[in-house]
CSV table of C-alpha atoms in Angstrom, one decimal:
chain,number,residue,atom,x,y,z
B,20,MET,CA,-13.5,5.7,7.0
B,21,ARG,CA,-11.3,7.4,4.3
B,22,VAL,CA,-12.4,6.3,0.9
B,23,ALA,CA,-10.4,6.0,-2.4
B,24,ASP,CA,-13.2,7.2,-4.6
B,25,ARG,CA,-11.4,9.0,-7.5
B,26,TRP,CA,-10.4,6.0,-9.6
B,27,LYS,CA,-11.3,5.8,-13.3
B,28,ASP,CA,-9.2,2.7,-14.3
B,29,TYR,CA,-10.2,0.7,-11.3
B,30,GLU,CA,-13.7,-0.2,-10.0
B,31,LEU,CA,-14.9,-2.5,-7.2
B,32,ILE,CA,-18.1,-3.6,-9.0
B,33,ASP,CA,-19.7,-6.0,-6.5
B,34,THR,CA,-19.0,-8.1,-3.4
B,35,SER,CA,-20.6,-11.4,-2.2
B,36,ASN,CA,-19.8,-14.7,-0.5
B,37,GLY,CA,-16.2,-14.1,0.2
B,38,GLU,CA,-15.3,-12.6,-3.2
B,39,ARG,CA,-14.9,-9.2,-4.9
B,40,LEU,CA,-15.6,-8.5,-8.5
B,41,GLU,CA,-13.2,-5.9,-9.9
B,42,ARG,CA,-12.5,-4.0,-13.1
B,43,TRP,CA,-8.8,-3.3,-13.7
B,44,GLY,CA,-8.7,-1.2,-16.8
B,45,SER,CA,-10.7,-3.3,-19.3
B,46,LYS,CA,-10.1,-6.6,-17.4
B,47,LEU,CA,-12.6,-8.2,-15.0
B,48,LEU,CA,-11.1,-10.2,-12.1
B,49,ILE,CA,-12.7,-12.1,-9.2
B,50,ARG,CA,-10.6,-12.3,-6.1
B,51,PRO,CA,-11.2,-13.7,-2.6
B,52,ASP,CA,-11.7,-11.3,0.3
B,53,PRO,CA,-12.2,-12.6,3.9
B,54,GLN,CA,-14.1,-9.4,4.9
B,55,VAL,CA,-16.9,-10.2,2.5
B,56,ILE,CA,-19.0,-12.5,4.8
B,57,TRP,CA,-22.4,-11.5,3.3
B,58,LYS,CA,-24.1,-13.8,0.8
B,59,THR,CA,-26.1,-11.3,-1.3
B,60,GLU,CA,-27.5,-12.3,-4.7
B,61,ARG,CA,-25.0,-11.9,-7.5
B,62,THR,CA,-27.2,-10.0,-10.0
B,63,CYS,CA,-24.3,-8.2,-11.8
B,64,PRO,CA,-23.8,-9.9,-15.2
B,65,GLU,CA,-20.1,-9.3,-14.9
B,66,TRP,CA,-19.8,-12.2,-12.4
B,67,LYS,CA,-20.4,-14.5,-15.3
B,68,THR,CA,-18.1,-12.7,-17.8
B,69,ALA,CA,-15.0,-12.1,-15.7
B,70,ASP,CA,-11.7,-12.7,-17.4
B,71,ALA,CA,-10.2,-14.7,-14.5
B,72,ARG,CA,-11.0,-15.8,-11.0
B,73,TYR,CA,-8.5,-16.6,-8.2
B,74,VAL,CA,-9.5,-19.9,-6.6
B,75,ARG,CA,-8.1,-20.9,-3.2
B,76,SER,CA,-6.8,-24.4,-2.6
B,77,SER,CA,-7.9,-26.5,0.4
B,78,ALA,CA,-4.2,-27.3,0.8
B,79,GLY,CA,-3.3,-23.6,1.0
B,80,GLY,CA,-2.5,-21.0,-1.6
B,81,GLY,CA,-4.4,-21.1,-4.8
B,82,ALA,CA,-4.3,-20.4,-8.6
B,83,TRP,CA,-5.9,-18.2,-11.2
B,84,ASP,CA,-8.7,-19.9,-13.2
B,85,VAL,CA,-8.4,-17.9,-16.5
B,86,LYS,CA,-11.7,-17.8,-18.5
B,87,LYS,CA,-10.4,-15.5,-21.2
B,88,LYS,CA,-6.9,-15.0,-22.5
B,89,LEU,CA,-5.1,-12.4,-20.4
B,90,PRO,CA,-1.9,-10.5,-21.3
B,91,ASP,CA,1.1,-11.1,-19.0
B,92,SER,CA,0.6,-7.5,-17.8
B,93,TRP,CA,-1.4,-4.4,-18.6
B,94,THR,CA,-1.4,-0.8,-17.4
B,95,VAL,CA,-3.9,1.2,-15.3
B,96,GLY,CA,-3.6,4.9,-14.5
B,97,TYR,CA,-4.4,7.1,-11.5
B,98,ASP,CA,-4.2,10.8,-12.5
B,99,SER,CA,-0.7,11.0,-14.0
B,100,LEU,CA,0.6,7.8,-12.4
B,101,ARG,CA,0.9,4.5,-14.3
B,102,PHE,CA,1.0,1.0,-12.9
B,103,GLY,CA,1.7,-2.3,-14.4
B,104,ILE,CA,-0.9,-5.0,-13.4
B,105,LYS,CA,0.0,-8.7,-13.3
B,106,PRO,CA,-2.1,-11.4,-11.7
B,107,MET,CA,0.2,-13.2,-9.3
B,108,GLY,CA,0.2,-16.0,-6.8
B,109,PHE,CA,-1.8,-15.4,-3.6
B,110,LYS,CA,-4.4,-13.4,-5.4
B,111,HIS,CA,-2.3,-10.2,-5.8
B,112,THR,CA,-2.2,-7.9,-8.9
B,113,GLY,CA,0.7,-5.6,-7.8
B,114,LEU,CA,-1.4,-2.8,-6.6
B,115,PHE,CA,-3.6,-2.0,-3.7
B,116,PRO,CA,-6.1,0.6,-5.1
B,117,GLU,CA,-7.5,1.6,-1.7
B,118,GLN,CA,-4.0,3.3,-1.1
B,119,ALA,CA,-5.0,6.0,-3.5
B,120,VAL,CA,-6.6,7.9,-0.7
B,121,ASN,CA,-3.2,8.0,1.0
B,122,TRP,CA,-1.4,9.0,-2.2
B,123,ASP,CA,-3.7,12.0,-2.5
B,124,TRP,CA,-3.0,13.0,1.1
B,125,MET,CA,0.8,12.6,0.7
B,126,ARG,CA,0.9,14.7,-2.5
B,127,LYS,CA,-1.1,17.5,-0.9
B,128,LYS,CA,1.0,17.5,2.2
B,129,ILE,CA,4.3,17.6,0.3
B,130,SER,CA,3.1,20.2,-2.2
B,131,GLU,CA,2.0,22.5,0.6
B,132,ALA,CA,5.2,22.0,2.7
B,133,GLY,CA,7.0,25.0,1.1
B,134,ARG,CA,10.4,23.3,1.4
B,135,PRO,CA,12.3,20.3,-0.1
B,136,ILE,CA,11.0,17.1,1.3
B,137,ARG,CA,13.0,13.8,1.7
B,138,VAL,CA,10.8,10.7,2.0
B,139,LEU,CA,11.8,7.2,3.2
B,140,ASN,CA,9.3,4.6,1.9
B,141,LEU,CA,9.8,1.2,3.7
B,142,PHE,CA,8.3,-2.1,2.6
B,143,ALA,CA,7.6,-0.1,-0.6
B,144,TYR,CA,6.3,-2.9,-2.8
B,145,THR,CA,5.6,-1.8,-6.4
B,146,GLY,CA,5.9,1.9,-5.5
B,147,GLY,CA,2.5,3.4,-5.3
B,148,ALA,CA,3.4,5.8,-2.5
B,149,THR,CA,6.9,6.3,-4.1
B,150,LEU,CA,5.3,7.5,-7.3
B,151,ALA,CA,2.8,9.8,-5.5
B,152,CYS,CA,5.6,11.5,-3.5
B,153,LEU,CA,7.9,11.8,-6.5
B,154,SER,CA,5.0,13.4,-8.5
B,155,ALA,CA,4.7,16.0,-5.7
B,156,GLY,CA,8.3,16.9,-6.0
B,157,ALA,CA,9.8,15.0,-3.1
B,158,TYR,CA,13.1,13.1,-3.1
B,159,VAL,CA,12.2,9.4,-2.3
B,160,CYS,CA,14.3,6.6,-1.0
B,161,HIS,CA,12.4,3.4,-1.9
B,162,VAL,CA,13.3,0.3,0.2
B,163,ASP,CA,12.0,-3.3,-0.2
B,164,ALA,CA,13.6,-6.7,0.4
B,165,SER,CA,12.3,-8.0,-3.0
B,166,LYS,CA,14.5,-7.3,-6.0
B,167,GLY,CA,11.6,-8.2,-8.3
B,168,MET,CA,9.2,-5.8,-6.7
B,169,THR,CA,11.7,-3.0,-6.7
B,170,GLN,CA,12.3,-3.5,-10.4
B,171,TRP,CA,8.6,-3.4,-10.9
B,172,ALA,CA,8.4,-0.1,-9.0
B,173,LYS,CA,11.1,1.4,-11.2
B,174,GLU,CA,9.2,0.4,-14.3
B,175,ASN,CA,6.1,2.0,-12.9
B,176,ALA,CA,8.1,5.2,-12.2
B,177,ALA,CA,9.4,5.2,-15.8
B,178,MET,CA,5.9,4.7,-17.2
B,179,SER,CA,4.7,7.6,-15.1
B,180,GLY,CA,7.4,9.9,-16.4
B,181,LEU,CA,9.2,10.1,-13.0
B,182,ALA,CA,12.4,8.3,-13.7
B,183,ASP,CA,14.5,11.4,-13.9
B,184,ILE,CA,13.5,12.9,-10.6
B,185,PRO,CA,16.1,12.4,-7.8
B,186,GLN,CA,15.3,9.0,-6.2
B,187,ARG,CA,17.1,6.0,-4.7
B,188,TRP,CA,16.1,2.3,-5.0
B,189,ILE,CA,17.3,0.0,-2.3
B,190,VAL,CA,16.9,-3.8,-2.1
B,191,ASP,CA,17.4,-4.6,1.6
B,192,ASP,CA,15.9,-5.5,5.0
B,193,CYS,CA,14.1,-2.4,6.0
B,194,ALA,CA,15.1,-2.4,9.7
B,195,LYS,CA,18.8,-3.0,8.9
B,196,PHE,CA,18.7,-0.2,6.3
B,197,VAL,CA,17.2,2.3,8.7
B,198,ALA,CA,19.8,1.4,11.3
B,199,ARG,CA,22.6,2.1,8.8
B,200,GLU,CA,21.0,5.4,7.8
B,201,ILE,CA,21.0,6.5,11.4
B,202,ARG,CA,24.7,5.6,11.8
B,203,ARG,CA,25.4,7.5,8.6
B,204,GLY,CA,23.5,10.6,9.8
B,205,SER,CA,21.0,10.4,6.9
B,206,PHE,CA,17.7,12.0,7.8
B,207,TYR,CA,14.2,12.2,6.3
B,208,ASP,CA,11.3,14.6,6.6
B,209,ALA,CA,8.7,11.8,6.1
B,210,VAL,CA,8.5,8.1,6.6
B,211,ILE,CA,6.0,5.7,5.0
B,212,MET,CA,5.7,2.2,6.2
B,213,ASP,CA,3.6,-0.6,4.8
B,214,PRO,CA,4.9,-3.7,6.6
B,215,PRO,CA,3.5,-7.2,6.0
B,216,SER,CA,1.4,-8.9,8.7
B,217,TYR,CA,3.5,-12.0,8.7
B,218,GLY,CA,6.7,-13.3,7.0
B,219,ARG,CA,10.0,-15.1,7.4
B,220,GLY,CA,13.5,-13.8,6.9
B,221,PRO,CA,16.3,-15.4,4.9
B,222,SER,CA,17.4,-17.3,8.0
B,223,GLY,CA,13.9,-18.5,9.0
B,224,GLU,CA,13.3,-15.7,11.5
B,225,VAL,CA,9.6,-15.0,12.0
B,226,TRP,CA,8.1,-11.6,11.5
B,227,ARG,CA,4.7,-10.8,13.1
B,228,LEU,CA,3.6,-7.2,12.7
B,229,GLU,CA,2.0,-7.0,16.1
B,230,ASP,CA,5.2,-8.1,17.7
B,231,GLN,CA,7.5,-5.8,15.7
B,232,ILE,CA,5.7,-2.6,14.9
B,233,TYR,CA,6.2,-0.7,18.1
B,234,ASP,CA,10.0,-1.2,18.1
B,235,LEU,CA,10.2,-0.6,14.4
B,236,VAL,CA,8.5,2.8,14.7
B,237,GLY,CA,10.8,3.6,17.5
B,238,LEU,CA,13.8,2.8,15.4
B,239,CYS,CA,12.5,4.9,12.5
B,240,ARG,CA,12.1,7.9,14.9
B,241,GLY,CA,15.9,8.1,14.8
B,242,VAL,CA,16.0,8.8,11.0
B,243,LEU,CA,13.5,11.7,11.2
B,244,THR,CA,14.7,15.3,10.9
B,245,GLU,CA,14.1,17.7,13.8
B,246,ASP,CA,11.0,19.0,12.0
B,247,PRO,CA,9.3,16.0,10.3
B,248,LEU,CA,6.4,16.5,8.0
B,249,PHE,CA,4.7,13.1,8.5
B,250,PHE,CA,5.0,9.5,9.5
B,251,LEU,CA,2.4,7.1,7.9
B,252,VAL,CA,1.9,3.4,8.8
B,253,ASN,CA,-0.4,1.1,6.9
B,254,SER,CA,-1.8,-2.2,8.4
B,255,TYR,CA,-3.7,-5.1,6.9
B,256,THR,CA,-3.4,-7.1,10.1
B,257,THR,CA,-6.7,-8.4,11.5
B,258,GLY,CA,-7.0,-7.4,15.1
B,259,LEU,CA,-4.6,-4.5,15.0
B,260,SER,CA,-7.1,-1.7,15.2
B,261,PRO,CA,-6.6,1.9,14.0
B,262,SER,CA,-6.8,3.0,17.6
B,263,VAL,CA,-3.8,0.8,18.6
B,264,MET,CA,-1.8,2.1,15.7
B,265,LYS,CA,-2.6,5.6,16.6
B,266,TYR,CA,-1.5,5.0,20.2
B,267,ILE,CA,1.8,3.5,18.9
B,268,LEU,CA,2.5,6.7,16.9
B,269,SER,CA,1.5,8.9,19.8
B,270,THR,CA,3.8,7.3,22.3
B,271,GLN,CA,6.7,6.9,19.9
B,272,LEU,CA,6.5,10.2,18.0
B,273,ALA,CA,4.1,12.8,19.5
B,274,ASP,CA,6.1,13.1,22.7
B,275,ALA,CA,9.4,13.5,20.8
B,276,PHE,CA,8.2,16.1,18.3
B,277,SER,CA,6.2,19.0,19.7
B,278,GLY,CA,3.3,20.4,17.7
B,279,GLY,CA,2.5,17.1,16.0
B,280,LYS,CA,-0.9,15.3,16.0
B,281,CYS,CA,-1.9,11.7,15.4
B,282,SER,CA,-4.9,10.2,13.6
B,283,ALA,CA,-6.0,6.8,12.4
B,284,ASP,CA,-8.8,5.3,10.4
B,285,GLU,CA,-9.9,2.5,8.2
B,286,ILE,CA,-9.4,3.0,4.5
B,287,GLY,CA,-11.8,1.5,1.9
B,288,LEU,CA,-13.2,1.2,-1.6
B,289,PRO,CA,-16.7,2.1,-2.8
B,290,VAL,CA,-18.7,-0.8,-4.2
B,291,SER,CA,-20.6,0.3,-7.3
B,292,LYS,CA,-23.5,-2.3,-7.0
B,293,SER,CA,-24.4,-1.9,-3.4
B,294,GLY,CA,-23.2,1.6,-2.5
B,295,LEU,CA,-21.4,0.3,0.6
B,296,VAL,CA,-17.7,0.9,1.3
B,297,LEU,CA,-15.5,-2.2,1.7
B,298,PRO,CA,-12.9,-1.8,4.5
B,299,CYS,CA,-9.4,-2.5,3.2
B,300,GLY,CA,-7.0,-2.1,6.1
B,301,ALA,CA,-6.1,0.9,8.2
B,302,THR,CA,-3.7,3.8,8.2
B,303,ALA,CA,-2.2,5.7,11.1
B,304,ILE,CA,-0.6,9.1,10.6
B,305,PHE,CA,1.6,11.5,12.6
B,306,GLU,CA,1.8,14.9,11.1
B,307,LYS,CA,3.0,18.4,11.8
């Protein structure tokens, strides 16, 4: 497992009985996590002093039970990067801290490339990977279907001092945008993809990652340069193993670009109290 263990402004303090206790800057939050099936004793005093807890509803969804007054948003940092944190519906905060292990990898890969790198970041959310690549000197095209999330990402870039670096912000359906880029002859040295497990389009069309991912990777192959640097795919879909994702990249990319290799693994966060590492999804990578 690849572990995001360099955080200072974030800490996974403890895990027990379907929940995780986290520190986001100076704020303590408790959030549900279906991976946490153990029922260890909650000896950490922070369980009782958390600022807010996300409580699921039996009817679906849930809400934040705020114990102490929280600001509408606050900032956490990772190296030189800055991110706005906002407790939202469906337990999210606007950041997936386990992805820091991928940010480090991307920055190193781009910095050592020895040439200008163009990155296409699809399903780009609030821009963690976008900021990482910009900070390494890459040009980034950030694409997400949500106008609000894209604006949030732009604000994160500005807070991180990256707003003046060449970049492009697109609010669009990712597959449709890629198809247009191919027709326009616009190519990229790297593709990052963080697609949702499930969703519905504006016309009610259903998206299931396991049904769409193979063809989507194949489509994105058409937007890569002749000498791509990397192609990275994240998955939080239960049942879609790292080995399956690696095989998808192998069949869609490795045969098309000689000299490349594929790898895949779980990514995770260290738990301060127990010393274990909590699995938080998986990443598959094609690289040259």
